[in-house]
PDB file of C-alpha atoms in Angstrom:
ATOM      1  CA  MET A  17       0.500   0.647  -0.188  1.00 61.00           C
ATOM      2  CA  SER A  18       0.932   3.390  -1.019  1.00 83.00           C
ATOM      3  CA  LEU A  19       2.070   5.139   1.825  1.00 95.00           C
ATOM      4  CA  ARG A  20       0.545   8.498   2.783  1.00 98.00           C
ATOM      5  CA  LEU A  21       1.268  11.914   5.049  1.00 98.00           C
ATOM      6  CA  ILE A  22      -0.319  13.765   7.198  1.00 98.00           C
ATOM      7  CA  GLN A  23       0.280  16.732   9.099  1.00 98.00           C
ATOM      8  CA  ILE A  24      -1.766  17.583  12.852  1.00 98.00           C
ATOM      9  CA  VAL A  25      -1.574  19.780  15.580  1.00 98.00           C
ATOM     10  CA  THR A  26      -1.704  17.290  19.302  1.00 97.00           C
ATOM     11  CA  PRO A  27      -4.077  18.360  21.958  1.00 96.00           C
ATOM     12  CA  GLU A  28      -1.938  19.377  23.907  1.00 96.00           C
ATOM     13  CA  GLY A  29      -0.618  21.609  20.517  1.00 96.00           C
ATOM     14  CA  GLU A  30       2.793  19.689  19.523  1.00 97.00           C
ATOM     15  CA  ARG A  31       2.854  19.221  16.352  1.00 98.00           C
ATOM     16  CA  ARG A  32       3.663  15.320  14.726  1.00 98.00           C
ATOM     17  CA  VAL A  33       3.550  13.992  10.723  1.00 98.00           C
ATOM     18  CA  LEU A  34       1.836  10.805  10.332  1.00 98.00           C
ATOM     19  CA  ALA A  35       2.330   7.827   8.773  1.00 98.00           C
ATOM     20  CA  ALA A  36      -0.984   7.172   7.609  1.00 98.00           C
ATOM     21  CA  GLN A  37      -2.547   3.561   5.233  1.00 95.00           C
ATOM     22  CA  ALA A  38      -5.158   3.124   2.947  1.00 94.00           C
ATOM     23  CA  ASP A  39      -7.753   1.653   4.925  1.00 94.00           C
ATOM     24  CA  GLY A  40      -7.253   5.048   7.848  1.00 94.00           C
ATOM     25  CA  SER A  41      -4.567   3.844  10.019  1.00 96.00           C
ATOM     26  CA  ALA A  42      -2.324   5.936  10.891  1.00 98.00           C
ATOM     27  CA  HIS A  43       1.148   6.584  13.566  1.00 98.00           C
ATOM     28  CA  VAL A  44       3.034   8.996  15.085  1.00 98.00           C
ATOM     29  CA  ILE A  45       6.976   8.864  12.703  1.00 98.00           C
ATOM     30  CA  SER A  46       9.423   9.716  15.627  1.00 98.00           C
ATOM     31  CA  GLY A  47      11.955  11.572  14.810  1.00 97.00           C
ATOM     32  CA  VAL A  48       9.885  14.300  12.760  1.00 98.00           C
ATOM     33  CA  ASN A  49       7.335  16.859  13.708  1.00 97.00           C
ATOM     34  CA  SER A  50       7.521  17.659   9.276  1.00 98.00           C
ATOM     35  CA  THR A  51       6.855  16.320   6.538  1.00 98.00           C
ATOM     36  CA  TYR A  52       9.637  18.762   5.285  1.00 98.00           C
ATOM     37  CA  GLU A  53      12.003  17.418   8.259  1.00 98.00           C
ATOM     38  CA  LEU A  54      10.765  13.587   6.635  1.00 98.00           C
ATOM     39  CA  ALA A  55      12.059  15.049   3.519  1.00 98.00           C
ATOM     40  CA  ARG A  56      14.963  16.512   3.930  1.00 98.00           C
ATOM     41  CA  LYS A  57      15.817  13.931   6.037  1.00 98.00           C
ATOM     42  CA  ALA A  58      14.920  11.788   3.381  1.00 98.00           C
ATOM     43  CA  ILE A  59      16.996  12.799   0.361  1.00 98.00           C
ATOM     44  CA  ALA A  60      20.718  13.771   2.517  1.00 98.00           C
ATOM     45  CA  ALA A  61      20.168  10.075   3.136  1.00 98.00           C
ATOM     46  CA  GLY A  62      19.378   8.935   0.207  1.00 98.00           C
ATOM     47  CA  LYS A  63      16.798   6.635   0.951  1.00 97.00           C
ATOM     48  CA  SER A  64      12.997   6.523   0.136  1.00 97.00           C
ATOM     49  CA  LEU A  65      10.278   8.240   1.821  1.00 98.00           C
ATOM     50  CA  SER A  66       8.577   4.765   3.289  1.00 97.00           C
ATOM     51  CA  ASP A  67      12.416   3.468   3.378  1.00 97.00           C
ATOM     52  CA  GLN A  68      13.001   6.476   6.255  1.00 98.00           C
ATOM     53  CA  VAL A  69      10.234   6.464   7.838  1.00 98.00           C
ATOM     54  CA  ALA A  70      11.085   2.545   8.869  1.00 97.00           C
ATOM     55  CA  ALA A  71      14.317   3.919   9.700  1.00 98.00           C
ATOM     56  CA  LEU A  72      12.859   6.041  12.379  1.00 98.00           C
ATOM     57  CA  GLY A  73       9.701   4.316  13.426  1.00 98.00           C
ATOM     58  CA  THR A  74       6.494   5.161  14.168  1.00 98.00           C
ATOM     59  CA  GLY A  75       4.862   5.255  17.564  1.00 97.00           C
ATOM     60  CA  GLU A  76       1.694   5.623  18.474  1.00 97.00           C
ATOM     61  CA  ALA A  77      -1.736   5.023  16.574  1.00 98.00           C
ATOM     62  CA  VAL A  78      -4.012   8.123  15.815  1.00 98.00           C
ATOM     63  CA  ASP A  79      -7.525   8.897  14.619  1.00 98.00           C
ATOM     64  CA  VAL A  80      -7.616  11.164  11.522  1.00 98.00           C
ATOM     65  CA  ALA A  81     -10.901  11.265  12.040  1.00 97.00           C
ATOM     66  CA  VAL A  82     -10.760  12.890  15.731  1.00 97.00           C
ATOM     67  CA  ALA A  83      -8.320  14.982  14.964  1.00 98.00           C
ATOM     68  CA  LEU A  84     -10.080  15.967  12.259  1.00 97.00           C
ATOM     69  CA  ALA A  85     -13.808  17.055  13.476  1.00 96.00           C
ATOM     70  CA  GLU A  86     -11.336  18.797  16.266  1.00 97.00           C
ATOM     71  CA  GLY A  87      -9.659  21.788  12.998  1.00 97.00           C
ATOM     72  CA  ARG A  88      -6.018  18.986  14.861  1.00 98.00           C
ATOM     73  CA  VAL A  89      -5.321  18.602  10.717  1.00 98.00           C
ATOM     74  CA  LEU A  90      -2.980  20.777   8.835  1.00 98.00           C
ATOM     75  CA  ALA A  91      -1.996  21.343   5.661  1.00 98.00           C
ATOM     76  CA  PRO A  92      -0.138  17.833   4.703  1.00 98.00           C
ATOM     77  CA  ILE A  93       3.252  19.991   3.853  1.00 98.00           C
ATOM     78  CA  ASP A  94       4.437  23.382   4.749  1.00 98.00           C
ATOM     79  CA  HIS A  95       7.596  25.776   5.258  1.00 98.00           C
ATOM     80  CA  PRO A  96       9.702  26.443   8.673  1.00 97.00           C
ATOM     81  CA  ASP A  97       9.466  30.502   6.159  1.00 98.00           C
ATOM     82  CA  ALA A  98       6.450  31.017   4.356  1.00 98.00           C
ATOM     83  CA  ALA A  99       8.029  32.883   2.472  1.00 98.00           C
ATOM     84  CA  HIS A 100      10.448  29.150   0.687  1.00 98.00           C
ATOM     85  CA  LEU A 101       7.315  27.766  -0.466  1.00 98.00           C
ATOM     86  CA  HIS A 102       5.771  28.248  -4.117  1.00 98.00           C
ATOM     87  CA  VAL A 103       2.013  27.906  -4.996  1.00 98.00           C
ATOM     88  CA  THR A 104       2.055  27.620  -8.798  1.00 98.00           C
ATOM     89  CA  GLY A 105      -0.399  25.833 -11.076  1.00 97.00           C
ATOM     90  CA  THR A 106      -0.590  25.097 -14.823  1.00 95.00           C
ATOM     91  CA  GLY A 107      -4.545  25.484 -17.099  1.00 90.00           C
ATOM     92  CA  LEU A 108      -6.222  23.825 -20.154  1.00 88.00           C
ATOM     93  CA  THR A 109      -3.887  20.074 -19.377  1.00 92.00           C
ATOM     94  CA  HIS A 110      -7.384  18.254 -18.678  1.00 90.00           C
ATOM     95  CA  LEU A 111      -9.126  16.692 -21.564  1.00 86.00           C
ATOM     96  CA  GLY A 112     -12.088  16.718 -20.365  1.00 70.00           C
ATOM     97  CA  SER A 113     -15.174  14.677 -20.637  1.00 44.00           C
ATOM     98  CA  ALA A 114     -15.946  13.053 -24.670  1.00 45.00           C
ATOM     99  CA  GLU A 115     -18.668  15.611 -24.939  1.00 50.00           C
ATOM    100  CA  GLY A 116     -16.733  18.655 -23.599  1.00 49.00           C
ATOM    101  CA  ARG A 117     -13.165  17.611 -25.682  1.00 45.00           C
ATOM    102  CA  ASP A 118     -15.750  17.763 -29.228  1.00 52.00           C
ATOM    103  CA  LYS A 119     -17.108  20.341 -28.236  1.00 56.00           C
ATOM    104  CA  MET A 120     -13.686  21.680 -28.262  1.00 48.00           C
ATOM    105  CA  HIS A 121     -12.368  20.545 -31.435  1.00 51.00           C
ATOM    106  CA  LYS A 122     -15.540  21.497 -33.235  1.00 61.00           C
ATOM    107  CA  ALA A 123     -15.138  25.460 -32.015  1.00 59.00           C
ATOM    108  CA  ALA A 124     -11.778  25.037 -33.172  1.00 56.00           C
ATOM    109  CA  ALA A 125     -12.377  23.956 -36.455  1.00 60.00           C
ATOM    110  CA  ALA A 126     -15.124  26.212 -36.791  1.00 65.00           C
ATOM    111  CA  ALA A 127     -13.425  29.588 -35.603  1.00 60.00           C
ATOM    112  CA  GLU A 128     -11.965  31.322 -38.046  1.00 64.00           C
ATOM    113  CA  THR A 129      -9.893  33.143 -35.337  1.00 69.00           C
ATOM    114  CA  GLN A 130      -9.083  31.240 -32.373  1.00 73.00           C
ATOM    115  CA  THR A 131      -8.537  32.495 -28.896  1.00 77.00           C
ATOM    116  CA  ASP A 132      -5.154  32.608 -26.921  1.00 79.00           C
ATOM    117  CA  SER A 133      -7.035  29.697 -24.422  1.00 80.00           C
ATOM    118  CA  MET A 134      -8.257  27.249 -27.577  1.00 80.00           C
ATOM    119  CA  ARG A 135      -4.741  27.374 -29.176  1.00 82.00           C
ATOM    120  CA  MET A 136      -2.959  26.649 -25.779  1.00 83.00           C
ATOM    121  CA  PHE A 137      -5.114  24.021 -25.525  1.00 83.00           C
ATOM    122  CA  LEU A 138      -4.902  22.010 -28.610  1.00 85.00           C
ATOM    123  CA  MET A 139      -0.512  23.012 -28.348  1.00 87.00           C
ATOM    124  CA  GLY A 140      -0.992  20.860 -25.165  1.00 87.00           C
ATOM    125  CA  VAL A 141      -3.252  18.301 -27.099  1.00 86.00           C
ATOM    126  CA  LYS A 142      -0.862  17.862 -30.004  1.00 91.00           C
ATOM    127  CA  GLY A 143       2.346  18.318 -27.833  1.00 89.00           C
ATOM    128  CA  GLY A 144       1.901  17.593 -24.416  1.00 91.00           C
ATOM    129  CA  LYS A 145       2.917  13.717 -23.764  1.00 94.00           C
ATOM    130  CA  PRO A 146       6.553  13.723 -25.626  1.00 92.00           C
ATOM    131  CA  GLU A 147       8.244  10.617 -26.329  1.00 91.00           C
ATOM    132  CA  ALA A 148      10.802   9.998 -23.340  1.00 89.00           C
ATOM    133  CA  GLY A 149      13.987  12.424 -24.215  1.00 89.00           C
ATOM    134  CA  THR A 150      12.224  15.190 -26.019  1.00 93.00           C
ATOM    135  CA  VAL A 151      10.246  18.639 -24.029  1.00 94.00           C
ATOM    136  CA  GLY A 152       6.473  18.235 -25.651  1.00 94.00           C
ATOM    137  CA  ALA A 153       5.138  21.489 -25.361  1.00 90.00           C
ATOM    138  CA  GLN A 154       4.745  24.010 -22.580  1.00 94.00           C
ATOM    139  CA  PRO A 155       1.949  24.567 -20.716  1.00 93.00           C
ATOM    140  CA  GLU A 156      -0.493  27.734 -19.350  1.00 93.00           C
ATOM    141  CA  TRP A 157       1.262  28.930 -16.076  1.00 96.00           C
ATOM    142  CA  PHE A 158       0.287  30.397 -13.744  1.00 97.00           C
ATOM    143  CA  TYR A 159       1.934  32.020  -9.933  1.00 98.00           C
ATOM    144  CA  LYS A 160      -0.202  31.216  -6.512  1.00 98.00           C
ATOM    145  CA  GLY A 161       1.447  33.306  -3.638  1.00 98.00           C
ATOM    146  CA  ASN A 162       3.681  31.710  -0.917  1.00 98.00           C
ATOM    147  CA  GLY A 163       2.940  29.293   1.871  1.00 98.00           C
ATOM    148  CA  SER A 164       0.569  31.803   3.346  1.00 97.00           C
ATOM    149  CA  THR A 165      -2.044  31.333   1.245  1.00 97.00           C
ATOM    150  CA  LEU A 166      -1.981  27.787   1.514  1.00 98.00           C
ATOM    151  CA  VAL A 167      -4.287  26.348   4.028  1.00 98.00           C
ATOM    152  CA  GLY A 168      -5.440  23.003   5.243  1.00 97.00           C
ATOM    153  CA  PRO A 169      -8.374  21.007   5.400  1.00 98.00           C
ATOM    154  CA  GLY A 170     -11.809  23.026   7.296  1.00 97.00           C
ATOM    155  CA  ALA A 171      -9.322  26.327   7.141  1.00 98.00           C
ATOM    156  CA  GLU A 172     -11.363  29.644   5.015  1.00 98.00           C
ATOM    157  CA  LEU A 173     -11.121  30.155   2.510  1.00 98.00           C
ATOM    158  CA  GLN A 174     -10.751  34.256   2.163  1.00 98.00           C
ATOM    159  CA  SER A 175     -11.513  36.027  -0.765  1.00 98.00           C
ATOM    160  CA  PRO A 176     -10.246  39.256  -0.953  1.00 97.00           C
ATOM    161  CA  ALA A 177     -12.835  42.004  -0.661  1.00 97.00           C
ATOM    162  CA  PHE A 178     -12.483  43.602  -4.716  1.00 96.00           C
ATOM    163  CA  ALA A 179     -12.977  39.915  -5.925  1.00 97.00           C
ATOM    164  CA  GLU A 180     -15.698  39.684  -8.324  1.00 96.00           C
ATOM    165  CA  ASP A 181     -15.720  35.638  -7.966  1.00 96.00           C
ATOM    166  CA  GLY A 182     -14.496  32.818  -5.371  1.00 97.00           C
ATOM    167  CA  GLY A 183     -15.365  29.511  -7.042  1.00 97.00           C
ATOM    168  CA  GLU A 184     -13.656  26.347  -6.284  1.00 97.00           C
ATOM    169  CA  GLU A 185     -10.699  24.298  -9.135  1.00 96.00           C
ATOM    170  CA  PRO A 186     -10.937  19.860  -7.890  1.00 97.00           C
ATOM    171  CA  GLU A 187      -6.897  19.300  -9.153  1.00 97.00           C
ATOM    172  CA  MET A 188      -3.870  16.489  -7.990  1.00 98.00           C
ATOM    173  CA  ALA A 189      -1.131  18.896  -7.057  1.00 98.00           C
ATOM    174  CA  GLY A 190       2.188  18.234  -7.402  1.00 98.00           C
ATOM    175  CA  ILE A 191       4.637  17.952  -3.773  1.00 98.00           C
ATOM    176  CA  TYR A 192       8.296  19.021  -4.180  1.00 98.00           C
ATOM    177  CA  VAL A 193      10.923  19.963  -2.230  1.00 98.00           C
ATOM    178  CA  ILE A 194      14.529  21.110  -3.698  1.00 98.00           C
ATOM    179  CA  GLY A 195      17.577  18.991  -2.596  1.00 98.00           C
ATOM    180  CA  ASP A 196      20.639  20.522  -1.582  1.00 98.00           C
ATOM    181  CA  ASP A 197      21.883  19.361  -4.668  1.00 97.00           C
ATOM    182  CA  GLY A 198      19.303  21.694  -6.665  1.00 98.00           C
ATOM    183  CA  ALA A 199      17.401  18.497  -7.258  1.00 98.00           C
ATOM    184  CA  PRO A 200      14.176  18.923  -6.971  1.00 98.00           C
ATOM    185  CA  TYR A 201      12.350  15.522  -5.188  1.00 98.00           C
ATOM    186  CA  ARG A 202       9.017  14.673  -5.403  1.00 98.00           C
ATOM    187  CA  ILE A 203       7.127  13.811  -2.043  1.00 98.00           C
ATOM    188  CA  GLY A 204       3.303  12.905  -3.611  1.00 98.00           C
ATOM    189  CA  TYR A 205       0.054  13.978  -4.411  1.00 98.00           C
ATOM    190  CA  ALA A 206      -2.664  15.637  -2.184  1.00 98.00           C
ATOM    191  CA  LEU A 207      -6.037  16.781  -3.555  1.00 98.00           C
ATOM    192  CA  ALA A 208      -6.523  20.428  -4.129  1.00 98.00           C
ATOM    193  CA  ASN A 209      -8.908  22.849  -4.192  1.00 98.00           C
ATOM    194  CA  GLU A 210      -7.224  25.754  -6.318  1.00 98.00           C
ATOM    195  CA  PHE A 211      -9.455  28.364  -5.810  1.00 98.00           C
ATOM    196  CA  SER A 212      -9.683  31.331  -7.999  1.00 97.00           C
ATOM    197  CA  ASP A 213     -11.035  34.227  -9.489  1.00 96.00           C
ATOM    198  CA  HIS A 214     -12.981  32.980 -12.836  1.00 93.00           C
ATOM    199  CA  VAL A 215     -14.965  36.406 -13.867  1.00 94.00           C
ATOM    200  CA  THR A 216     -11.938  38.750 -13.112  1.00 94.00           C
ATOM    201  CA  GLU A 217      -9.977  36.328 -15.628  1.00 90.00           C
ATOM    202  CA  LYS A 218     -12.944  35.367 -17.622  1.00 88.00           C
ATOM    203  CA  GLN A 219     -13.078  39.259 -18.512  1.00 89.00           C
ATOM    204  CA  ASN A 220      -9.758  39.615 -20.302  1.00 88.00           C
ATOM    205  CA  TYR A 221      -7.221  36.850 -20.232  1.00 84.00           C
ATOM    206  CA  LEU A 222      -4.621  39.370 -19.618  1.00 90.00           C
ATOM    207  CA  TRP A 223      -5.969  38.914 -15.736  1.00 94.00           C
ATOM    208  CA  LEU A 224      -5.305  36.065 -14.867  1.00 93.00           C
ATOM    209  CA  ALA A 225      -2.358  36.425 -13.443  1.00 96.00           C
ATOM    210  CA  HIS A 226      -5.052  38.643 -10.344  1.00 96.00           C
ATOM    211  CA  SER A 227      -7.221  35.846 -11.114  1.00 96.00           C
ATOM    212  CA  LYS A 228      -5.418  33.272  -9.183  1.00 97.00           C
ATOM    213  CA  LEU A 229      -3.751  35.383  -7.204  1.00 97.00           C
ATOM    214  CA  ARG A 230      -5.579  34.002  -4.278  1.00 97.00           C
ATOM    215  CA  PRO A 231      -6.062  31.310  -1.132  1.00 98.00           C
ATOM    216  CA  ALA A 232      -5.210  27.167  -1.961  1.00 98.00           C
ATOM    217  CA  SER A 233      -6.114  24.443  -0.164  1.00 98.00           C
ATOM    218  CA  LEU A 234      -4.950  21.469   0.184  1.00 98.00           C
ATOM    219  CA  GLY A 235      -6.663  17.769   1.281  1.00 98.00           C
ATOM    220  CA  VAL A 236      -5.450  15.937   4.088  1.00 98.00           C
ATOM    221  CA  GLU A 237      -3.028  13.498   2.750  1.00 98.00           C
ATOM    222  CA  ILE A 238       0.274  13.330   0.491  1.00 98.00           C
ATOM    223  CA  LEU A 239       0.002  10.264  -1.767  1.00 98.00           C
ATOM    224  CA  THR A 240       3.605   9.320  -1.782  1.00 97.00           C
ATOM    225  CA  GLY A 241       4.655   6.813  -5.107  1.00 95.00           C
ATOM    226  CA  ASP A 242       3.002   7.493  -8.530  1.00 95.00           C
ATOM    227  CA  LEU A 243      -0.722   8.822  -9.027  1.00 97.00           C
ATOM    228  CA  PRO A 244      -2.754   7.273 -10.625  1.00 96.00           C
ATOM    229  CA  ARG A 245      -3.350   7.278 -14.829  1.00 96.00           C
ATOM    230  CA  ASP A 246      -6.923   7.372 -14.256  1.00 96.00           C
ATOM    231  CA  VAL A 247      -8.408   9.752 -11.361  1.00 97.00           C
ATOM    232  CA  ARG A 248     -12.341   9.904 -10.657  1.00 96.00           C
ATOM    233  CA  GLY A 249     -13.689  12.297  -7.841  1.00 97.00           C
ATOM    234  CA  THR A 250     -17.009  14.244  -6.743  1.00 98.00           C
ATOM    235  CA  SER A 251     -17.017  17.977  -6.057  1.00 98.00           C
ATOM    236  CA  ARG A 252     -20.143  20.045  -5.033  1.00 98.00           C
ATOM    237  CA  ILE A 253     -20.678  22.804  -2.756  1.00 98.00           C
ATOM    238  CA  TRP A 254     -22.848  23.517   0.506  1.00 98.00           C
ATOM    239  CA  ARG A 255     -25.539  25.419   1.612  1.00 98.00           C
ATOM    240  CA  GLY A 256     -25.757  25.136   4.630  1.00 97.00           C
ATOM    241  CA  ASN A 257     -27.283  21.828   4.361  1.00 97.00           C
ATOM    242  CA  GLU A 258     -28.387  22.033   1.242  1.00 98.00           C
ATOM    243  CA  ILE A 259     -25.715  20.774  -2.350  1.00 98.00           C
ATOM    244  CA  ILE A 260     -26.950  23.260  -4.407  1.00 98.00           C
ATOM    245  CA  TRP A 261     -24.087  22.221  -7.458  1.00 98.00           C
ATOM    246  CA  GLU A 262     -22.577  18.430  -7.342  1.00 98.00           C
ATOM    247  CA  LYS A 263     -20.188  16.997 -10.689  1.00 97.00           C
ATOM    248  CA  PRO A 264     -18.304  14.398 -11.290  1.00 96.00           C
ATOM    249  CA  PHE A 265     -14.691  14.871 -11.822  1.00 95.00           C
ATOM    250  CA  ILE A 266     -11.051  13.137 -14.040  1.00 95.00           C
ATOM    251  CA  SER A 267      -7.338  13.602 -13.257  1.00 96.00           C
ATOM    252  CA  GLY A 268      -4.112  11.729 -13.517  1.00 96.00           C
ATOM    253  CA  GLU A 269      -2.547  11.089 -17.214  1.00 96.00           C
ATOM    254  CA  ASP A 270      -5.077   9.233 -18.792  1.00 95.00           C
ATOM    255  CA  ASN A 271      -7.799  12.549 -19.027  1.00 95.00           C
ATOM    256  CA  MET A 272      -4.825  14.966 -19.290  1.00 94.00           C
ATOM    257  CA  SER A 273      -3.322  16.430 -22.596  1.00 94.00           C
ATOM    258  CA  HIS A 274      -0.107  16.365 -20.974  1.00 95.00           C
ATOM    259  CA  SER A 275       2.266  14.592 -19.203  1.00 96.00           C
ATOM    260  CA  LEU A 276       2.917  14.911 -15.373  1.00 97.00           C
ATOM    261  CA  ASP A 277       6.725  14.637 -16.783  1.00 96.00           C
ATOM    262  CA  ASN A 278       6.174  17.270 -19.283  1.00 96.00           C
ATOM    263  CA  LEU A 279       4.633  19.553 -16.652  1.00 97.00           C
ATOM    264  CA  GLU A 280       7.316  19.099 -13.954  1.00 98.00           C
ATOM    265  CA  HIS A 281       9.899  19.692 -16.449  1.00 97.00           C
ATOM    266  CA  HIS A 282       7.808  23.023 -17.755  1.00 97.00           C
ATOM    267  CA  HIS A 283       8.319  24.214 -14.535  1.00 98.00           C
ATOM    268  CA  PHE A 284      11.823  22.833 -12.825  1.00 98.00           C
ATOM    269  CA  LYS A 285      13.599  24.329 -15.705  1.00 98.00           C
ATOM    270  CA  TYR A 286      14.247  27.582 -14.479  1.00 98.00           C
ATOM    271  CA  ASP A 287      16.757  28.039 -12.049  1.00 98.00           C
ATOM    272  CA  LEU A 288      14.385  30.083 -10.233  1.00 98.00           C
ATOM    273  CA  PHE A 289      12.723  26.805  -9.041  1.00 98.00           C
ATOM    274  CA  ARG A 290      15.584  24.339  -8.127  1.00 98.00           C
ATOM    275  CA  GLN A 291      16.420  26.603  -4.602  1.00 98.00           C
ATOM    276  CA  PRO A 292      17.544  24.630  -1.975  1.00 98.00           C
ATOM    277  CA  GLY A 293      15.346  23.970   0.664  1.00 98.00           C
ATOM    278  CA  ASP A 294      12.814  25.196  -0.953  1.00 98.00           C
ATOM    279  CA  VAL A 295       8.876  23.179  -1.454  1.00 98.00           C
ATOM    280  CA  HIS A 296       6.800  23.705  -4.076  1.00 98.00           C
ATOM    281  CA  VAL A 297       3.032  23.022  -4.268  1.00 98.00           C
ATOM    282  CA  HIS A 298       2.418  22.790  -8.506  1.00 98.00           C
ATOM    283  CA  CYS A 299      -1.224  22.194  -9.397  1.00 98.00           C
ATOM    284  CA  PHE A 300      -1.625  20.007 -12.074  1.00 97.00           C
ATOM    285  CA  GLY A 301      -5.738  21.652 -13.919  1.00 95.00           C
ATOM    286  CA  THR A 302      -9.051  20.679 -13.683  1.00 93.00           C
ATOM    287  CA  ALA A 303     -11.577  20.522 -16.540  1.00 90.00           C
ATOM    288  CA  THR A 304     -15.026  20.717 -14.199  1.00 93.00           C
ATOM    289  CA  ALA A 305     -15.446  24.298 -12.322  1.00 93.00           C
ATOM    290  CA  SER A 306     -18.954  25.399 -11.082  1.00 95.00           C
ATOM    291  CA  PHE A 307     -18.517  28.449 -12.843  1.00 92.00           C
ATOM    292  CA  ALA A 308     -18.895  26.967 -15.493  1.00 89.00           C
ATOM    293  CA  ASP A 309     -22.625  25.753 -14.456  1.00 92.00           C
ATOM    294  CA  GLY A 310     -23.121  29.565 -14.054  1.00 93.00           C
ATOM    295  CA  ILE A 311     -23.075  29.317  -9.536  1.00 96.00           C
ATOM    296  CA  GLN A 312     -22.561  32.383  -7.675  1.00 96.00           C
ATOM    297  CA  THR A 313     -21.261  31.744  -4.500  1.00 97.00           C
ATOM    298  CA  LYS A 314     -21.502  33.086  -1.198  1.00 97.00           C
ATOM    299  CA  ASP A 315     -20.280  33.456   2.399  1.00 97.00           C
ATOM    300  CA  GLY A 316     -20.504  31.015   4.006  1.00 98.00           C
ATOM    301  CA  ASP A 317     -21.162  28.072   1.093  1.00 98.00           C
ATOM    302  CA  VAL A 318     -18.317  24.775   1.626  1.00 98.00           C
ATOM    303  CA  PHE A 319     -16.552  23.538  -1.043  1.00 98.00           C
ATOM    304  CA  GLU A 320     -16.042  19.918  -0.562  1.00 98.00           C
ATOM    305  CA  ILE A 321     -13.467  17.776  -2.768  1.00 98.00           C
ATOM    306  CA  ILE A 322     -13.526  13.641  -2.583  1.00 98.00           C
ATOM    307  CA  ALA A 323     -11.168  11.388  -4.831  1.00 98.00           C
ATOM    308  CA  GLU A 324     -11.160   8.150  -5.139  1.00 92.00           C
ATOM    309  CA  PRO A 325      -7.140   7.492  -4.900  1.00 93.00           C
ATOM    310  CA  TYR A 326      -7.908   9.130  -0.858  1.00 97.00           C
ATOM    311  CA  VAL A 327      -9.077   8.352   2.281  1.00 97.00           C
ATOM    312  CA  TYR A 328      -9.715  11.664   3.457  1.00 97.00           C
ATOM    313  CA  GLY A 329     -12.494  14.719   1.345  1.00 97.00           C
ATOM    314  CA  LEU A 330     -11.122  18.096   1.265  1.00 98.00           C
ATOM    315  CA  ARG A 331     -13.244  21.340   3.369  1.00 98.00           C
ATOM    316  CA  ASN A 332     -13.212  24.027   3.156  1.00 98.00           C
ATOM    317  CA  PRO A 333     -15.767  27.459   3.687  1.00 98.00           C
ATOM    318  CA  LEU A 334     -15.800  30.811   1.000  1.00 98.00           C
ATOM    319  CA  LYS A 335     -15.261  33.566   3.524  1.00 98.00           C
ATOM    320  CA  THR A 336     -15.084  37.211   2.069  1.00 97.00           C
ATOM    321  CA  ASN A 337     -12.366  39.835   3.866  1.00 96.00           C
ATOM    322  CA  ALA A 338     -13.564  43.078   4.699  1.00 96.00           C
ATOM    323  CA  GLU A 339     -12.150  45.612   2.611  1.00 95.00           C
ATOM    324  CA  GLN A 340      -8.695  47.298   3.370  1.00 93.00           C
ATOM    325  CA  THR A 341      -6.774  50.688   2.491  1.00 94.00           C
ATOM    326  CA  VAL A 342      -3.454  50.512   1.606  1.00 94.00           C
ATOM    327  CA  ALA A 343      -0.732  52.795   1.035  1.00 96.00           C
ATOM    328  CA  VAL A 344       2.604  53.276   0.299  1.00 97.00           C
ATOM    329  CA  LYS A 345       4.685  55.288   2.688  1.00 97.00           C
ATOM    330  CA  ALA A 346       7.381  57.291   0.410  1.00 98.00           C
ATOM    331  CA  LEU A 347      10.853  56.409   3.083  1.00 97.00           C
TER     332      LEU A 347
END
């Protein structure tokens, strides 16, 4: 079974990192207090995460469901200095349903002038899964923020007062640590809500960068090892006790126009993103969002994302922050 890594706070306020299994069992990993620390030890020892956990040993069992209910589960990765954690993403990477794919291709064929989005999508369809040893098509890429914008299960997704929308994007996110040798080491994959302002983005594609400067949330666990090629889940929005929107979503390479290797290459090819000790959370895109179905979210709505490879789902309430006045002061 694939090792799963979970970060919690004990009832006494101490941090722990857990080794969990698909059956829901979880035990405290000895000698480390964070996923980051565990990964750094594994890199230094030249071991896999599983072997490093075996070397350190495990202790007491933890009921993750109880910790989750008590609000003691953290995002499964963080960094001692939030400025050294980078949250980024890539879009137009998923083929979507057969119907959606057919509509996109028909639209592409019929359009006299293709949009930039359509051209980017078709570039991925044509060249997003290159043969081994070759470089594929470059995907769309965006920056979301640093570790201060990353939240865990149950935490609020805070939308700024100036936002025109706050909508979910159910995705898989790759979690990486950069070793002292400057090489990226993948810890694994987490369920993510790549929260965005779709109204702002829709007005002008050049505002995509603005629309993505929002928080993101990560699910309970990091799944180590390979991501299943066919990931199937459900995304829904709760308003009180009512589900106001629900839709299945798919991910994994069988449902994508780009290979994960290609997406990783085009992120880590930049020296900037290979700084020793840094952490990267890289979101891989989605084909499903409630905004496309005309849903307008409200404060208090709860986004819920579940997917079969993961034991626990991801729930986050929406909150709009109060308006702030920011003034630049000359020195």
